PDB file of C-alpha atoms in Angstrom:
ATOM      1  CA  MET W  25     118.870  41.382 148.552  1.00  0.00           C
ATOM      2  CA  THR W  26     118.290  42.253 152.213  1.00  0.00           C
ATOM      3  CA  SER W  27     114.801  42.917 153.525  1.00  0.00           C
ATOM      4  CA  PRO W  28     114.411  46.356 155.173  1.00  0.00           C
ATOM      5  CA  VAL W  29     112.209  46.965 158.207  1.00  0.00           C
ATOM      6  CA  SER W  30     109.183  48.424 156.400  1.00  0.00           C
ATOM      7  CA  LEU W  31     109.601  46.875 152.961  1.00  0.00           C
ATOM      8  CA  ARG W  32     109.853  43.142 152.388  1.00  0.00           C
ATOM      9  CA  VAL W  33     111.626  42.132 149.207  1.00  0.00           C
ATOM     10  CA  SER W  34     111.624  38.559 147.938  1.00  0.00           C
ATOM     11  CA  ALA W  35     112.903  37.353 144.598  1.00  0.00           C
ATOM     12  CA  ASP W  36     112.254  33.996 142.931  1.00  0.00           C
ATOM     13  CA  LYS W  37     115.173  33.333 140.619  1.00  0.00           C
ATOM     14  CA  SER W  38     113.331  30.425 139.009  1.00  0.00           C
ATOM     15  CA  THR W  39     110.632  32.753 137.673  1.00  0.00           C
ATOM     16  CA  GLY W  40     112.556  36.035 137.540  1.00  0.00           C
ATOM     17  CA  VAL W  41     109.857  37.742 139.638  1.00  0.00           C
ATOM     18  CA  ALA W  42     110.500  39.914 142.700  1.00  0.00           C
ATOM     19  CA  VAL W  43     107.703  40.802 145.137  1.00  0.00           C
ATOM     20  CA  LEU W  44     107.935  44.078 147.055  1.00  0.00           C
ATOM     21  CA  THR W  45     105.578  44.221 150.046  1.00  0.00           C
ATOM     22  CA  LEU W  46     104.849  47.441 151.911  1.00  0.00           C
ATOM     23  CA  ASP W  47     105.032  46.067 155.448  1.00  0.00           C
ATOM     24  CA  ARG W  48     103.367  48.515 157.821  1.00  0.00           C
ATOM     25  CA  PRO W  49      99.937  46.873 158.200  1.00  0.00           C
ATOM     26  CA  GLY W  50      99.370  48.523 161.583  1.00  0.00           C
ATOM     27  CA  LYS W  51      99.633  51.874 159.781  1.00  0.00           C
ATOM     28  CA  LEU W  52      97.636  50.674 156.758  1.00  0.00           C
ATOM     29  CA  ASN W  53     100.947  50.610 154.858  1.00  0.00           C
ATOM     30  CA  ALA W  54     101.185  54.396 154.979  1.00  0.00           C
ATOM     31  CA  ILE W  55     104.560  55.663 153.798  1.00  0.00           C
ATOM     32  CA  ASP W  56     106.827  57.344 156.306  1.00  0.00           C
ATOM     33  CA  LEU W  57     110.244  58.758 155.465  1.00  0.00           C
ATOM     34  CA  ALA W  58     111.982  55.457 156.246  1.00  0.00           C
ATOM     35  CA  LEU W  59     109.716  53.471 153.933  1.00  0.00           C
ATOM     36  CA  ALA W  60     110.078  56.118 151.222  1.00  0.00           C
ATOM     37  CA  ALA W  61     113.853  55.720 151.415  1.00  0.00           C
ATOM     38  CA  GLU W  62     113.546  51.930 151.347  1.00  0.00           C
ATOM     39  CA  LEU W  63     111.424  52.079 148.202  1.00  0.00           C
ATOM     40  CA  VAL W  64     113.973  54.281 146.468  1.00  0.00           C
ATOM     41  CA  ALA W  65     116.784  51.901 147.475  1.00  0.00           C
ATOM     42  CA  ALA W  66     114.834  48.831 146.350  1.00  0.00           C
ATOM     43  CA  TRP W  67     113.930  50.226 142.919  1.00  0.00           C
ATOM     44  CA  ARG W  68     117.504  51.301 142.309  1.00  0.00           C
ATOM     45  CA  GLU W  69     118.890  47.952 143.448  1.00  0.00           C
ATOM     46  CA  LEU W  70     116.505  46.148 141.106  1.00  0.00           C
ATOM     47  CA  ARG W  71     117.961  48.093 138.179  1.00  0.00           C
ATOM     48  CA  PHE W  72     121.182  46.130 138.644  1.00  0.00           C
ATOM     49  CA  ASP W  73     119.714  42.701 139.442  1.00  0.00           C
ATOM     50  CA  ASP W  74     119.490  40.958 136.090  1.00  0.00           C
ATOM     51  CA  SER W  75     117.917  37.882 137.706  1.00  0.00           C
ATOM     52  CA  VAL W  76     114.757  39.955 138.295  1.00  0.00           C
ATOM     53  CA  ARG W  77     112.824  40.565 135.101  1.00  0.00           C
ATOM     54  CA  ALA W  78     109.421  41.583 136.482  1.00  0.00           C
ATOM     55  CA  VAL W  79     108.203  43.018 139.775  1.00  0.00           C
ATOM     56  CA  VAL W  80     104.988  42.752 141.799  1.00  0.00           C
ATOM     57  CA  LEU W  81     104.200  45.497 144.327  1.00  0.00           C
ATOM     58  CA  THR W  82     101.686  44.837 147.102  1.00  0.00           C
ATOM     59  CA  GLY W  83     100.803  45.707 150.702  1.00  0.00           C
ATOM     60  CA  ALA W  84     100.805  43.589 153.850  1.00  0.00           C
ATOM     61  CA  GLY W  85      97.571  42.744 155.632  1.00  0.00           C
ATOM     62  CA  GLU W  86      93.992  42.676 154.419  1.00  0.00           C
ATOM     63  CA  ARG W  87      92.903  46.257 155.115  1.00  0.00           C
ATOM     64  CA  ALA W  88      95.041  48.315 152.738  1.00  0.00           C
ATOM     65  CA  PHE W  89      97.442  48.300 149.826  1.00  0.00           C
ATOM     66  CA  CYS W  90      98.669  51.744 150.883  1.00  0.00           C
ATOM     67  CA  THR W  91      97.028  54.824 152.400  1.00  0.00           C
ATOM     68  CA  GLY W  92      99.582  57.343 151.176  1.00  0.00           C
ATOM     69  CA  LEU W  93     101.829  59.529 153.280  1.00  0.00           C
ATOM     70  CA  ASP W  94     101.852  58.748 156.998  1.00  0.00           C
ATOM     71  CA  ARG W  95     100.188  61.719 158.715  1.00  0.00           C
ATOM     72  CA  GLY W  96     102.842  61.571 161.419  1.00  0.00           C
ATOM     73  CA  VAL W  97     105.514  62.637 158.940  1.00  0.00           C
ATOM     74  CA  GLU W  98     106.686  66.226 159.218  1.00  0.00           C
ATOM     75  CA  VAL W  99     108.154  67.673 156.039  1.00  0.00           C
ATOM     76  CA  PRO W 100     109.519  71.226 156.459  1.00  0.00           C
ATOM     77  CA  GLN W 101     108.760  73.366 153.427  1.00  0.00           C
ATOM     78  CA  PRO W 102     110.643  76.326 151.917  1.00  0.00           C
ATOM     79  CA  GLY W 103     108.837  79.631 152.295  1.00  0.00           C
ATOM     80  CA  SER W 104     108.259  79.990 148.566  1.00  0.00           C
ATOM     81  CA  PRO W 105     105.439  78.801 146.299  1.00  0.00           C
ATOM     82  CA  TYR W 106     108.090  77.936 143.704  1.00  0.00           C
ATOM     83  CA  MET W 107     109.729  75.268 145.870  1.00  0.00           C
ATOM     84  CA  VAL W 108     107.913  72.296 147.400  1.00  0.00           C
ATOM     85  CA  ASP W 109     109.576  69.293 149.028  1.00  0.00           C
ATOM     86  CA  ASP W 110     107.461  66.244 148.231  1.00  0.00           C
ATOM     87  CA  PRO W 111     108.510  63.159 150.244  1.00  0.00           C
ATOM     88  CA  LEU W 112     106.742  60.827 147.808  1.00  0.00           C
ATOM     89  CA  GLU W 113     108.183  62.277 144.610  1.00  0.00           C
ATOM     90  CA  THR W 114     110.669  59.424 144.135  1.00  0.00           C
ATOM     91  CA  VAL W 115     108.866  56.423 145.667  1.00  0.00           C
ATOM     92  CA  GLY W 116     107.840  54.957 142.294  1.00  0.00           C
ATOM     93  CA  PRO W 117     109.852  52.780 139.909  1.00  0.00           C
ATOM     94  CA  LYS W 118     109.910  55.169 136.959  1.00  0.00           C
ATOM     95  CA  ALA W 119     111.118  58.039 139.142  1.00  0.00           C
ATOM     96  CA  ASN W 120     114.126  55.794 139.865  1.00  0.00           C
ATOM     97  CA  ASP W 121     114.744  54.916 136.227  1.00  0.00           C
ATOM     98  CA  LEU W 122     113.541  51.310 136.559  1.00  0.00           C
ATOM     99  CA  TRP W 123     112.126  50.150 133.251  1.00  0.00           C
ATOM    100  CA  LYS W 124     111.354  46.583 134.224  1.00  0.00           C
ATOM    101  CA  PRO W 125     107.610  45.837 134.250  1.00  0.00           C
ATOM    102  CA  VAL W 126     105.870  46.445 137.584  1.00  0.00           C
ATOM    103  CA  ILE W 127     102.436  45.046 138.432  1.00  0.00           C
ATOM    104  CA  ALA W 128     100.508  46.362 141.445  1.00  0.00           C
ATOM    105  CA  ALA W 129      98.445  43.857 143.435  1.00  0.00           C
ATOM    106  CA  VAL W 130      95.780  45.692 145.455  1.00  0.00           C
ATOM    107  CA  GLN W 131      93.507  44.544 148.216  1.00  0.00           C
ATOM    108  CA  GLY W 132      91.734  46.834 150.644  1.00  0.00           C
ATOM    109  CA  MET W 133      92.205  50.590 150.534  1.00  0.00           C
ATOM    110  CA  ALA W 134      94.402  52.407 148.035  1.00  0.00           C
ATOM    111  CA  CYS W 135      94.185  56.137 148.500  1.00  0.00           C
ATOM    112  CA  GLY W 136      95.996  59.452 148.257  1.00  0.00           C
ATOM    113  CA  GLY W 137      99.752  58.965 147.989  1.00  0.00           C
ATOM    114  CA  ALA W 138      99.257  55.344 146.966  1.00  0.00           C
ATOM    115  CA  PHE W 139      98.561  56.785 143.525  1.00  0.00           C
ATOM    116  CA  TYR W 140     102.249  57.650 143.120  1.00  0.00           C
ATOM    117  CA  LEU W 141     102.880  53.898 143.161  1.00  0.00           C
ATOM    118  CA  LEU W 142      99.858  52.842 141.101  1.00  0.00           C
ATOM    119  CA  GLY W 143     100.618  55.621 138.645  1.00  0.00           C
ATOM    120  CA  GLU W 144     104.053  54.196 137.882  1.00  0.00           C
ATOM    121  CA  ALA W 145     103.032  50.535 137.605  1.00  0.00           C
ATOM    122  CA  GLU W 146     102.432  49.008 134.186  1.00  0.00           C
ATOM    123  CA  PHE W 147      99.040  47.709 135.265  1.00  0.00           C
ATOM    124  CA  VAL W 148      96.951  46.997 138.355  1.00  0.00           C
ATOM    125  CA  VAL W 149      95.406  43.732 139.552  1.00  0.00           C
ATOM    126  CA  ALA W 150      92.868  44.080 142.369  1.00  0.00           C
ATOM    127  CA  ASP W 151      90.660  41.800 144.401  1.00  0.00           C
ATOM    128  CA  SER W 152      87.010  42.417 145.241  1.00  0.00           C
ATOM    129  CA  THR W 153      87.849  44.131 148.546  1.00  0.00           C
ATOM    130  CA  ALA W 154      89.826  46.935 146.891  1.00  0.00           C
ATOM    131  CA  THR W 155      88.593  50.515 147.105  1.00  0.00           C
ATOM    132  CA  PHE W 156      90.128  53.686 145.708  1.00  0.00           C
ATOM    133  CA  PHE W 157      89.695  57.267 146.939  1.00  0.00           C
ATOM    134  CA  ASP W 158      91.544  60.556 147.317  1.00  0.00           C
ATOM    135  CA  PRO W 159      91.119  62.343 150.690  1.00  0.00           C
ATOM    136  CA  HIS W 160      93.068  65.507 149.890  1.00  0.00           C
ATOM    137  CA  THR W 161      90.308  68.063 149.393  1.00  0.00           C
ATOM    138  CA  THR W 162      88.473  66.902 152.531  1.00  0.00           C
ATOM    139  CA  TYR W 163      91.487  67.899 154.616  1.00  0.00           C
ATOM    140  CA  GLY W 164      92.298  71.153 152.862  1.00  0.00           C
ATOM    141  CA  MET W 165      95.003  69.848 150.545  1.00  0.00           C
ATOM    142  CA  VAL W 166      95.378  70.091 146.781  1.00  0.00           C
ATOM    143  CA  SER W 167      95.237  66.787 144.924  1.00  0.00           C
ATOM    144  CA  ALA W 168      97.873  67.659 142.343  1.00  0.00           C
ATOM    145  CA  TYR W 169     100.359  64.817 141.962  1.00  0.00           C
ATOM    146  CA  GLU W 170      97.710  62.197 142.721  1.00  0.00           C
ATOM    147  CA  SER W 171      95.229  63.529 140.186  1.00  0.00           C
ATOM    148  CA  ILE W 172      97.925  63.861 137.539  1.00  0.00           C
ATOM    149  CA  TYR W 173      98.964  60.231 137.991  1.00  0.00           C
ATOM    150  CA  MET W 174      95.363  59.027 137.897  1.00  0.00           C
ATOM    151  CA  ALA W 175      94.614  61.147 134.819  1.00  0.00           C
ATOM    152  CA  GLN W 176      97.006  58.835 132.992  1.00  0.00           C
ATOM    153  CA  ARG W 177      94.850  55.836 133.905  1.00  0.00           C
ATOM    154  CA  MET W 178      91.243  56.954 134.206  1.00  0.00           C
ATOM    155  CA  PRO W 179      88.686  58.995 132.240  1.00  0.00           C
ATOM    156  CA  PHE W 180      88.749  62.703 133.093  1.00  0.00           C
ATOM    157  CA  GLY W 181      85.364  62.716 134.784  1.00  0.00           C
ATOM    158  CA  GLU W 182      86.308  59.811 137.024  1.00  0.00           C
ATOM    159  CA  VAL W 183      89.553  61.495 138.095  1.00  0.00           C
ATOM    160  CA  ALA W 184      87.751  64.750 138.825  1.00  0.00           C
ATOM    161  CA  ARG W 185      84.991  63.024 140.786  1.00  0.00           C
ATOM    162  CA  MET W 186      87.429  61.008 142.891  1.00  0.00           C
ATOM    163  CA  ALA W 187      89.564  64.046 143.697  1.00  0.00           C
ATOM    164  CA  LEU W 188      86.633  66.359 144.468  1.00  0.00           C
ATOM    165  CA  MET W 189      84.472  63.932 146.471  1.00  0.00           C
ATOM    166  CA  GLY W 190      87.307  63.298 148.926  1.00  0.00           C
ATOM    167  CA  THR W 191      86.500  60.922 151.776  1.00  0.00           C
ATOM    168  CA  ALA W 192      82.737  60.993 151.131  1.00  0.00           C
ATOM    169  CA  GLU W 193      82.995  58.396 148.375  1.00  0.00           C
ATOM    170  CA  ARG W 194      85.117  55.376 147.495  1.00  0.00           C
ATOM    171  CA  MET W 195      85.411  53.705 144.129  1.00  0.00           C
ATOM    172  CA  SER W 196      84.747  49.986 144.280  1.00  0.00           C
ATOM    173  CA  ALA W 197      87.017  47.414 142.694  1.00  0.00           C
ATOM    174  CA  GLN W 198      84.254  46.631 140.210  1.00  0.00           C
ATOM    175  CA  ARG W 199      83.950  50.251 139.129  1.00  0.00           C
ATOM    176  CA  ALA W 200      87.730  50.573 138.895  1.00  0.00           C
ATOM    177  CA  TYR W 201      87.739  47.534 136.617  1.00  0.00           C
ATOM    178  CA  GLU W 202      84.931  48.935 134.474  1.00  0.00           C
ATOM    179  CA  ILE W 203      86.797  52.206 133.794  1.00  0.00           C
ATOM    180  CA  GLY W 204      90.190  50.595 133.183  1.00  0.00           C
ATOM    181  CA  LEU W 205      92.090  51.561 136.332  1.00  0.00           C
ATOM    182  CA  VAL W 206      92.179  47.853 137.207  1.00  0.00           C
ATOM    183  CA  SER W 207      93.085  45.410 134.449  1.00  0.00           C
ATOM    184  CA  GLU W 208      92.096  42.216 136.288  1.00  0.00           C
ATOM    185  CA  LEU W 209      89.592  41.712 139.108  1.00  0.00           C
ATOM    186  CA  THR W 210      89.923  38.653 141.347  1.00  0.00           C
ATOM    187  CA  VAL W 211      88.106  37.114 144.283  1.00  0.00           C
ATOM    188  CA  ALA W 212      89.028  38.381 147.752  1.00  0.00           C
ATOM    189  CA  GLY W 213      92.612  37.507 148.541  1.00  0.00           C
ATOM    190  CA  GLY W 214      93.453  36.564 144.962  1.00  0.00           C
ATOM    191  CA  ALA W 215      95.197  39.691 143.650  1.00  0.00           C
ATOM    192  CA  LEU W 216      98.750  38.785 144.645  1.00  0.00           C
ATOM    193  CA  ALA W 217      98.635  35.321 143.095  1.00  0.00           C
ATOM    194  CA  ALA W 218      97.130  36.686 139.877  1.00  0.00           C
ATOM    195  CA  ALA W 219      99.748  39.433 139.679  1.00  0.00           C
ATOM    196  CA  GLU W 220     102.574  36.963 140.286  1.00  0.00           C
ATOM    197  CA  GLU W 221     101.214  34.687 137.565  1.00  0.00           C
ATOM    198  CA  ALA W 222     101.118  37.541 135.060  1.00  0.00           C
ATOM    199  CA  ALA W 223     104.593  38.693 136.120  1.00  0.00           C
ATOM    200  CA  ALA W 224     106.011  35.195 135.627  1.00  0.00           C
ATOM    201  CA  VAL W 225     104.655  35.078 132.091  1.00  0.00           C
ATOM    202  CA  ILE W 226     106.176  38.458 131.268  1.00  0.00           C
ATOM    203  CA  ALA W 227     109.477  37.504 132.905  1.00  0.00           C
ATOM    204  CA  SER W 228     109.682  34.413 130.694  1.00  0.00           C
ATOM    205  CA  TYR W 229     109.923  36.547 127.549  1.00  0.00           C
ATOM    206  CA  PRO W 230     113.194  37.989 126.177  1.00  0.00           C
ATOM    207  CA  THR W 231     114.290  40.802 128.494  1.00  0.00           C
ATOM    208  CA  GLU W 232     115.297  43.248 125.779  1.00  0.00           C
ATOM    209  CA  ALA W 233     111.917  43.014 124.067  1.00  0.00           C
ATOM    210  CA  VAL W 234     109.994  43.413 127.321  1.00  0.00           C
ATOM    211  CA  GLN W 235     111.941  46.407 128.582  1.00  0.00           C
ATOM    212  CA  GLY W 236     111.881  48.043 125.170  1.00  0.00           C
ATOM    213  CA  THR W 237     108.107  47.643 125.120  1.00  0.00           C
ATOM    214  CA  VAL W 238     107.795  49.146 128.603  1.00  0.00           C
ATOM    215  CA  ARG W 239     109.877  52.112 127.498  1.00  0.00           C
ATOM    216  CA  ALA W 240     107.831  52.549 124.309  1.00  0.00           C
ATOM    217  CA  VAL W 241     104.522  52.493 126.182  1.00  0.00           C
ATOM    218  CA  TRP W 242     105.766  55.103 128.634  1.00  0.00           C
ATOM    219  CA  ALA W 243     107.209  57.264 125.883  1.00  0.00           C
ATOM    220  CA  ALA W 244     103.674  57.779 124.647  1.00  0.00           C
ATOM    221  CA  ARG W 245     102.618  59.375 127.920  1.00  0.00           C
ATOM    222  CA  GLU W 246     105.753  60.906 129.413  1.00  0.00           C
ATOM    223  CA  ALA W 247     105.568  64.297 127.718  1.00  0.00           C
ATOM    224  CA  THR W 248     102.054  64.972 129.008  1.00  0.00           C
ATOM    225  CA  ARG W 249     102.890  63.674 132.470  1.00  0.00           C
ATOM    226  CA  ALA W 250     106.079  65.737 132.739  1.00  0.00           C
ATOM    227  CA  GLN W 251     104.335  68.934 131.689  1.00  0.00           C
ATOM    228  CA  ALA W 252     101.525  68.367 134.169  1.00  0.00           C
ATOM    229  CA  LEU W 253     103.836  67.484 137.066  1.00  0.00           C
ATOM    230  CA  ALA W 254     105.778  70.693 136.501  1.00  0.00           C
ATOM    231  CA  HIS W 255     102.697  72.613 137.697  1.00  0.00           C
ATOM    232  CA  ALA W 256     102.049  70.432 140.751  1.00  0.00           C
ATOM    233  CA  PRO W 257     104.464  72.017 143.270  1.00  0.00           C
ATOM    234  CA  HIS W 258     103.043  75.515 142.744  1.00  0.00           C
ATOM    235  CA  LEU W 259      99.439  74.312 143.006  1.00  0.00           C
ATOM    236  CA  VAL W 260     100.190  72.461 146.232  1.00  0.00           C
ATOM    237  CA  SER W 261     102.067  75.395 147.727  1.00  0.00           C
ATOM    238  CA  LEU W 262      99.335  77.882 146.868  1.00  0.00           C
ATOM    239  CA  GLY W 263      96.309  75.729 147.646  1.00  0.00           C
ATOM    240  CA  ASN W 264      97.135  73.707 150.771  1.00  0.00           C
ATOM    241  CA  LEU W 265      95.794  74.934 154.091  1.00  0.00           C
ATOM    242  CA  PRO W 266      98.339  75.453 156.904  1.00  0.00           C
ATOM    243  CA  GLY W 267      99.229  72.239 158.736  1.00  0.00           C
ATOM    244  CA  GLU W 268      97.280  73.063 161.899  1.00  0.00           C
ATOM    245  CA  ARG W 269      94.085  73.609 159.909  1.00  0.00           C
ATOM    246  CA  GLN W 270      94.623  70.338 158.051  1.00  0.00           C
ATOM    247  CA  ALA W 271      95.093  68.576 161.387  1.00  0.00           C
ATOM    248  CA  GLY W 272      91.854  70.060 162.691  1.00  0.00           C
ATOM    249  CA  LEU W 273      89.927  68.807 159.687  1.00  0.00           C
ATOM    250  CA  PHE W 274      91.510  65.381 160.015  1.00  0.00           C
ATOM    251  CA  ALA W 275      90.636  65.163 163.714  1.00  0.00           C
ATOM    252  CA  GLY W 276      86.977  65.795 162.863  1.00  0.00           C
ATOM    253  CA  ARG W 277      86.915  63.521 159.822  1.00  0.00           C
ATOM    254  CA  ARG W 278      83.728  61.774 158.819  1.00  0.00           C
ATOM    255  CA  ARG W 279      83.433  58.038 159.281  1.00  0.00           C
ATOM    256  CA  ASP W 280      80.697  57.418 156.741  1.00  0.00           C
ATOM    257  CA  PHE W 281      81.254  57.115 153.018  1.00  0.00           C
ATOM    258  CA  ARG W 282      79.510  55.892 149.894  1.00  0.00           C
ATOM    259  CA  VAL W 283      80.966  53.092 147.761  1.00  0.00           C
ATOM    260  CA  ARG W 284      80.125  53.251 144.077  1.00  0.00           C
TER     261      ARG W 284
END
């Protein structure tokens, strides 16, 4: 498997584990259109690689797992509230029909569009530096897709608070562990190793049983998720401020925040 420019892919055939690393540390691993395309290609390639039986997804550098959509990306939109082009809609494994287990290893910031990826992982391992927040409302954007994905993983009140508090507040790794968003909390720098260890254990089990279990677990939540996501494009189209007003809010963004 070749390694693209913005996404490093390495596979260990002895363990059956592949590690996908978002590799734009200078941009806090924000997803531009090239990286979005690379993620789609990687997930779809992994569907056909029988030597890979479990996947770990992480981000390069110490500052961020992923900070969502790169603000430099321009995505032209149809002039109708019934049609929205979402560049992150297919960046996750399940959106690409990959039913091999995926574990997210998080250190540093995970925010906004990162939730598309966390929302389609089987579980999340994080180190003590991890923080989670959703900046959408601060910058005049509707948190639709992100909140829907997080509603599958967090109590309602926690999802609502994260989405509505915007950039003023970040959820600590400890709090994320307490509410179940994070399944394992490690020391700083330890998330990737812990995720790889768990992935190797899972990859050692019979493939048919593992993938059948993944599919069964997701079957329990897919109907709710699909119904909710069907509303997201209209909510985004109706509720987002025009791009120039978003840019103005972003330019004047606050630098202080509370960690809870």
